[in-house]
Coordinates of C-alpha atoms in Angstrom, one line a residue:
M1 CA -24.4 -35.1 21.6
K2 CA -20.8 -34.5 20.7
I3 CA -19.0 -33.8 24.0
L4 CA -15.5 -32.5 24.6
F5 CA -14.4 -33.8 28.0
T6 CA -11.3 -32.7 30.0
G7 CA -10.0 -34.6 33.0
A8 CA -10.8 -37.9 31.5
S9 CA -8.2 -40.0 33.4
S10 CA -9.6 -39.0 36.8
F11 CA -11.7 -41.4 38.9
T12 CA -14.9 -39.5 38.4
G13 CA -14.1 -38.4 34.9
F14 CA -13.6 -42.1 33.8
W15 CA -17.0 -43.0 35.2
F16 CA -18.8 -39.9 33.8
I17 CA -17.5 -40.7 30.3
R18 CA -18.6 -44.3 30.5
E19 CA -22.1 -43.2 31.5
L20 CA -22.3 -40.6 28.7
A21 CA -21.1 -43.2 26.2
S22 CA -23.8 -45.6 27.4
Q23 CA -26.4 -43.0 26.7
G24 CA -25.2 -42.8 23.1
H25 CA -23.2 -39.6 23.2
A26 CA -19.9 -39.2 21.3
V27 CA -17.3 -38.3 23.8
I28 CA -13.8 -37.0 23.0
A29 CA -11.7 -37.5 26.1
I30 CA -8.8 -35.2 26.8
L31 CA -5.7 -36.7 28.4
R32 CA -2.7 -34.8 29.6
K33 CA -0.4 -37.8 29.0
A34 CA -0.4 -41.0 27.1
P35 CA -1.9 -43.8 29.3
E36 CA 1.5 -45.5 30.0
E37 CA 3.0 -42.2 31.1
Y38 CA 0.8 -41.7 34.2
P39 CA 2.8 -42.4 37.4
D40 CA 0.1 -44.4 39.3
D41 CA -1.3 -47.8 38.4
V42 CA -5.0 -47.0 38.7
R43 CA -4.8 -43.9 36.6
R44 CA -3.0 -45.8 33.9
V45 CA -5.7 -48.5 33.9
R46 CA -8.5 -45.9 33.7
A47 CA -6.7 -44.1 30.8
R48 CA -6.3 -47.4 28.9
L49 CA -9.9 -48.5 29.5
L50 CA -11.3 -45.2 28.1
K51 CA -10.7 -46.5 24.6
D52 CA -13.9 -48.6 25.1
S53 CA -16.0 -45.5 25.7
A54 CA -14.4 -42.5 24.0
K55 CA -12.0 -41.2 21.4
R56 CA -8.9 -40.3 23.4
I57 CA -6.8 -37.2 22.6
E58 CA -3.5 -37.6 24.4
T59 CA -0.9 -35.0 25.5
C60 CA -3.5 -32.2 25.4
T61 CA -4.5 -29.8 28.1
F62 CA -7.3 -27.2 28.5
G63 CA -6.5 -24.0 26.5
D64 CA -3.2 -25.2 24.9
E65 CA -2.5 -25.1 21.2
R66 CA -3.8 -28.6 20.5
F67 CA -6.9 -28.0 22.5
M68 CA -7.7 -24.8 20.6
A69 CA -7.2 -26.6 17.3
L70 CA -9.8 -29.2 18.5
L71 CA -12.3 -26.5 19.1
D72 CA -11.8 -25.3 15.5
E73 CA -13.1 -28.7 14.3
G74 CA -16.6 -27.5 15.4
G75 CA -19.7 -29.5 15.9
W76 CA -19.5 -29.5 19.7
D77 CA -22.7 -29.6 21.7
V78 CA -21.1 -29.2 25.1
L79 CA -17.7 -28.7 26.8
C80 CA -17.4 -30.7 30.0
H81 CA -14.5 -29.1 31.9
H82 CA -13.7 -31.7 34.5
A83 CA -9.9 -31.2 34.7
A84 CA -8.3 -29.4 37.5
D85 CA -4.7 -28.8 38.6
V86 CA -4.2 -31.1 41.6
T87 CA -0.4 -30.8 42.0
N88 CA 0.2 -31.3 45.8
Y89 CA -3.5 -30.6 46.4
K90 CA -3.3 -31.7 50.1
S91 CA -0.5 -29.3 50.9
P92 CA -1.2 -26.0 52.7
D93 CA 1.3 -24.5 50.3
F94 CA -0.8 -25.5 47.2
N95 CA -0.3 -22.9 44.6
V96 CA -3.8 -21.4 44.2
T97 CA -2.8 -18.8 41.6
A98 CA -1.0 -21.3 39.3
A99 CA -3.9 -23.8 39.6
V100 CA -6.5 -21.2 38.6
E101 CA -4.3 -20.2 35.7
N102 CA -3.9 -23.8 34.5
N103 CA -7.6 -24.5 35.0
T104 CA -8.7 -21.4 32.9
R105 CA -5.9 -21.0 30.3
N106 CA -7.2 -19.0 27.4
L107 CA -10.7 -19.2 28.8
S108 CA -12.1 -16.2 26.9
A109 CA -10.7 -17.5 23.6
V110 CA -12.0 -21.0 24.3
L111 CA -15.5 -19.7 24.9
G112 CA -15.3 -17.5 21.8
K113 CA -14.4 -20.5 19.6
L114 CA -17.2 -22.6 21.1
K115 CA -19.8 -19.8 20.5
T116 CA -18.5 -19.3 16.9
S117 CA -19.0 -23.0 16.2
G118 CA -22.5 -23.0 17.6
C119 CA -21.8 -24.6 21.0
R120 CA -23.9 -22.9 23.8
R121 CA -23.2 -25.1 26.8
V122 CA -20.4 -25.6 29.3
V123 CA -20.4 -27.8 32.4
V124 CA -17.8 -27.3 35.1
T125 CA -17.2 -29.8 37.8
G126 CA -17.0 -28.3 41.4
S127 CA -16.4 -29.8 44.8
V128 CA -18.5 -29.6 48.0
F129 CA -15.2 -28.7 49.7
E130 CA -15.1 -25.3 47.9
N131 CA -16.2 -22.3 49.8
D132 CA -19.9 -21.6 49.7
E133 CA -20.9 -25.0 48.4
G134 CA -23.2 -27.6 50.0
A135 CA -24.5 -27.4 53.5
G136 CA -22.8 -27.8 56.8
S137 CA -20.8 -26.1 59.6
G138 CA -17.8 -23.8 59.7
G139 CA -19.4 -21.0 57.7
L140 CA -18.9 -23.0 54.4
N141 CA -15.3 -21.9 54.1
A142 CA -13.0 -23.7 51.7
F143 CA -11.4 -26.8 53.2
S144 CA -8.0 -26.0 51.7
P145 CA -6.1 -23.9 49.2
Y146 CA -7.1 -26.5 46.6
G147 CA -10.8 -26.0 47.4
L148 CA -10.2 -22.2 47.0
S149 CA -8.7 -22.8 43.6
K150 CA -11.8 -24.7 42.5
A151 CA -14.0 -21.9 43.7
L152 CA -12.0 -19.2 41.9
T153 CA -12.0 -21.4 38.7
W154 CA -15.8 -21.4 38.9
Q155 CA -16.0 -17.6 39.3
M156 CA -13.8 -17.2 36.2
F157 CA -16.1 -19.5 34.2
R158 CA -19.1 -17.7 35.5
Y159 CA -17.8 -14.3 34.5
Y160 CA -16.6 -15.2 31.0
S161 CA -19.5 -17.5 30.1
D162 CA -21.9 -14.6 30.9
R163 CA -19.9 -12.3 28.7
A164 CA -19.9 -14.9 25.9
G165 CA -23.6 -15.6 26.2
I166 CA -23.1 -19.3 26.9
G167 CA -25.1 -21.4 29.3
L168 CA -23.1 -22.6 32.3
G169 CA -23.7 -25.6 34.6
K170 CA -21.9 -26.6 37.8
F171 CA -21.9 -30.2 38.9
V172 CA -20.8 -30.4 42.6
I173 CA -19.1 -33.6 43.8
P174 CA -19.1 -34.7 47.4
N175 CA -17.1 -37.8 48.5
P176 CA -17.3 -40.4 45.7
F177 CA -16.2 -44.0 46.1
G178 CA -16.2 -47.1 44.0
P179 CA -14.2 -49.2 41.5
Y180 CA -11.0 -47.6 40.1
E181 CA -10.8 -45.1 42.9
E182 CA -7.6 -43.6 44.2
P183 CA -6.2 -45.2 47.4
R184 CA -8.1 -43.1 49.9
F185 CA -10.5 -43.9 52.7
T186 CA -12.6 -46.8 51.3
A187 CA -9.5 -48.3 49.7
Y188 CA -7.8 -48.2 53.0
L189 CA -10.7 -50.0 54.6
M190 CA -10.8 -52.7 52.0
K191 CA -7.0 -53.3 52.0
N192 CA -7.1 -53.8 55.8
W193 CA -10.1 -56.1 55.7
F194 CA -8.6 -58.3 52.9
A195 CA -5.4 -58.5 55.0
G196 CA -7.5 -59.7 58.0
K197 CA -6.8 -56.6 60.0
C198 CA -9.1 -54.3 62.0
A199 CA -9.6 -50.9 60.2
A200 CA -9.3 -47.9 62.5
V201 CA -11.3 -44.8 61.8
N202 CA -9.6 -41.7 63.4
T203 CA -12.4 -39.2 62.5
P204 CA -15.6 -41.0 63.0
V205 CA -17.7 -38.0 64.1
Y206 CA -17.3 -36.0 60.9
V207 CA -20.5 -35.9 58.9
R208 CA -19.7 -36.4 55.2
D209 CA -21.5 -37.2 52.0
N210 CA -20.2 -40.5 50.5
I211 CA -21.8 -41.4 47.2
H212 CA -21.2 -44.5 45.0
V213 CA -19.6 -43.3 41.8
S214 CA -22.1 -45.2 39.6
L215 CA -24.9 -43.1 41.1
L216 CA -22.9 -39.9 40.8
A217 CA -22.2 -40.7 37.1
K218 CA -25.9 -41.2 36.4
C219 CA -26.6 -37.9 38.1
Y220 CA -24.0 -36.3 35.9
G221 CA -25.6 -37.7 32.7
Q222 CA -29.0 -36.4 33.9
F223 CA -27.6 -33.0 34.6
L224 CA -25.9 -32.7 31.3
A225 CA -29.2 -33.5 29.5
V226 CA -31.0 -30.6 31.1
T227 CA -28.3 -27.9 31.2
P228 CA -29.8 -24.9 29.4
Q229 CA -28.1 -22.8 26.7
S230 CA -28.3 -19.7 28.8
G231 CA -27.9 -18.7 32.4
I232 CA -26.6 -20.8 35.2
S233 CA -27.7 -24.1 36.5
K234 CA -26.3 -26.3 39.3
M235 CA -26.6 -29.8 40.8
G236 CA -25.0 -31.2 43.9
P237 CA -26.3 -34.8 44.4
C238 CA -26.0 -36.4 47.8
G239 CA -25.4 -40.0 48.7
Y240 CA -25.0 -41.5 52.2
V241 CA -25.2 -38.5 54.4
E242 CA -23.9 -39.7 57.8
S243 CA -20.9 -39.7 60.1
Q244 CA -17.8 -41.3 58.8
G245 CA -18.2 -43.9 61.6
A246 CA -21.7 -44.8 60.4
F247 CA -20.6 -45.0 56.8
T248 CA -17.7 -47.3 57.7
L249 CA -20.1 -49.6 59.6
R250 CA -22.4 -49.5 56.5
L251 CA -19.6 -50.5 54.2
A252 CA -18.4 -53.2 56.6
S253 CA -21.9 -54.7 56.7
E254 CA -22.2 -54.7 52.9
M255 CA -18.8 -56.3 52.4
R256 CA -19.3 -59.0 55.0
K257 CA -22.4 -60.2 53.2
R258 CA -20.6 -60.4 49.8
L259 CA -17.0 -61.4 50.7
G260 CA -17.3 -63.4 53.9
L261 CA -14.6 -61.3 55.6
A262 CA -14.7 -60.2 59.2
C263 CA -14.5 -56.5 58.2
E264 CA -13.6 -55.4 61.8
V265 CA -13.8 -51.7 62.6
E266 CA -12.4 -49.7 65.5
L267 CA -14.0 -46.2 65.8
K268 CA -11.3 -44.2 67.6
Q269 CA -12.0 -41.3 70.0
Q270 CA -11.7 -38.4 67.6
T271 CA -9.2 -35.7 68.7
D272 CA -8.6 -33.9 65.3
F273 CA -11.2 -31.4 64.6
S274 CA -9.3 -29.3 62.1
E275 CA -12.0 -29.7 59.4
P276 CA -15.6 -28.5 59.6
H277 CA -17.9 -31.0 61.5
M278 CA -20.3 -31.4 58.5
R279 CA -20.1 -30.7 54.8
I280 CA -22.6 -32.4 52.5
N281 CA -24.5 -31.9 49.2
T282 CA -28.3 -31.5 49.4
D283 CA -29.8 -32.5 46.0
I284 CA -31.5 -35.9 46.5
P285 CA -30.9 -38.0 43.3
A286 CA -33.9 -39.1 41.3
I287 CA -32.4 -41.9 39.3
A288 CA -34.9 -44.7 39.0
E289 CA -32.6 -47.0 37.1
W290 CA -29.8 -47.0 39.6
D291 CA -29.4 -50.4 41.3
E292 CA -27.9 -49.9 44.8
T293 CA -27.5 -53.6 45.4
A294 CA -25.7 -54.1 42.1
S295 CA -23.4 -51.2 42.9
W296 CA -22.3 -52.8 46.1
D297 CA -21.8 -56.1 44.3
E298 CA -19.6 -54.3 41.8
F299 CA -17.6 -52.7 44.5
A300 CA -17.0 -56.0 46.2
R301 CA -16.0 -57.7 42.9
Y302 CA -13.5 -55.0 42.1
Y303 CA -11.6 -55.1 45.4
S304 CA -11.8 -58.9 45.4
S305 CA -10.1 -58.9 42.0
I306 CA -7.2 -56.6 43.0
L307 CA -6.7 -57.6 46.6
K308 CA -7.4 -61.3 46.9
S309 CA -4.0 -62.1 45.3
G310 CA -2.3 -59.7 47.7
G311 CA -2.2 -56.8 45.4
N312 CA -2.3 -53.1 46.3

């Protein structure tokens, strides 16, 4: 397939593109900036490495003039809209309206051009932290204004895809982890363990859905292969569904075996319950070729390569 993919420099986007390329698809990767212009190291690395899996189109965003010109080239089999406005995404003042506008710029015209060129499928990436996604507690409300923006983006695509007569798929992501990730929870754990420190977990009772990004990418490739050319389809693959404390102990056990580190953990008495107790995906992956042991090996090698020398 010839795939137009937005959000290519993101952690999951990078892995999805590599998986799609390994399946023999031709992927055109949309980048908002040139690789060297991204402000953080790991995103610059991902953007550079994309050259091995895809044709990169730099300084291009969904719905802008250059993007619309790409659509006119035709021959597209599917549009994978993985990009999302994440500016200050953790802030309670996150601008939902501006984010939805950026995520859906010229949406009706985009879908019209796709249909004219013969493309009948669009896949949008969602998050388990949107409202009304996954399973869990708290009435399935959005976790944050950012989560709300993702949900509204989906509703826009749902409305306009139906009007255009284009099949629409939604791939819902839980908590991915793995090589080339942003410096979030698992990166924090690994950095402490390589420094010989005990890693403290402040919210060990939250039940979350942590999934290795290599498994998530294989699920994405599988979903893309079966997304129909009409109607709506959805997949929300789950990974390690357990408390954050249990997942941390799992990660520590896997890393001790591979790295010979102490990987000490302190599970704190949780006092912050501002988020729902549980939020998880529910689709159990059926990926026979995924090698769990090899994925843990790769995770250990990655962090060993960037932290053994005292890096960040």
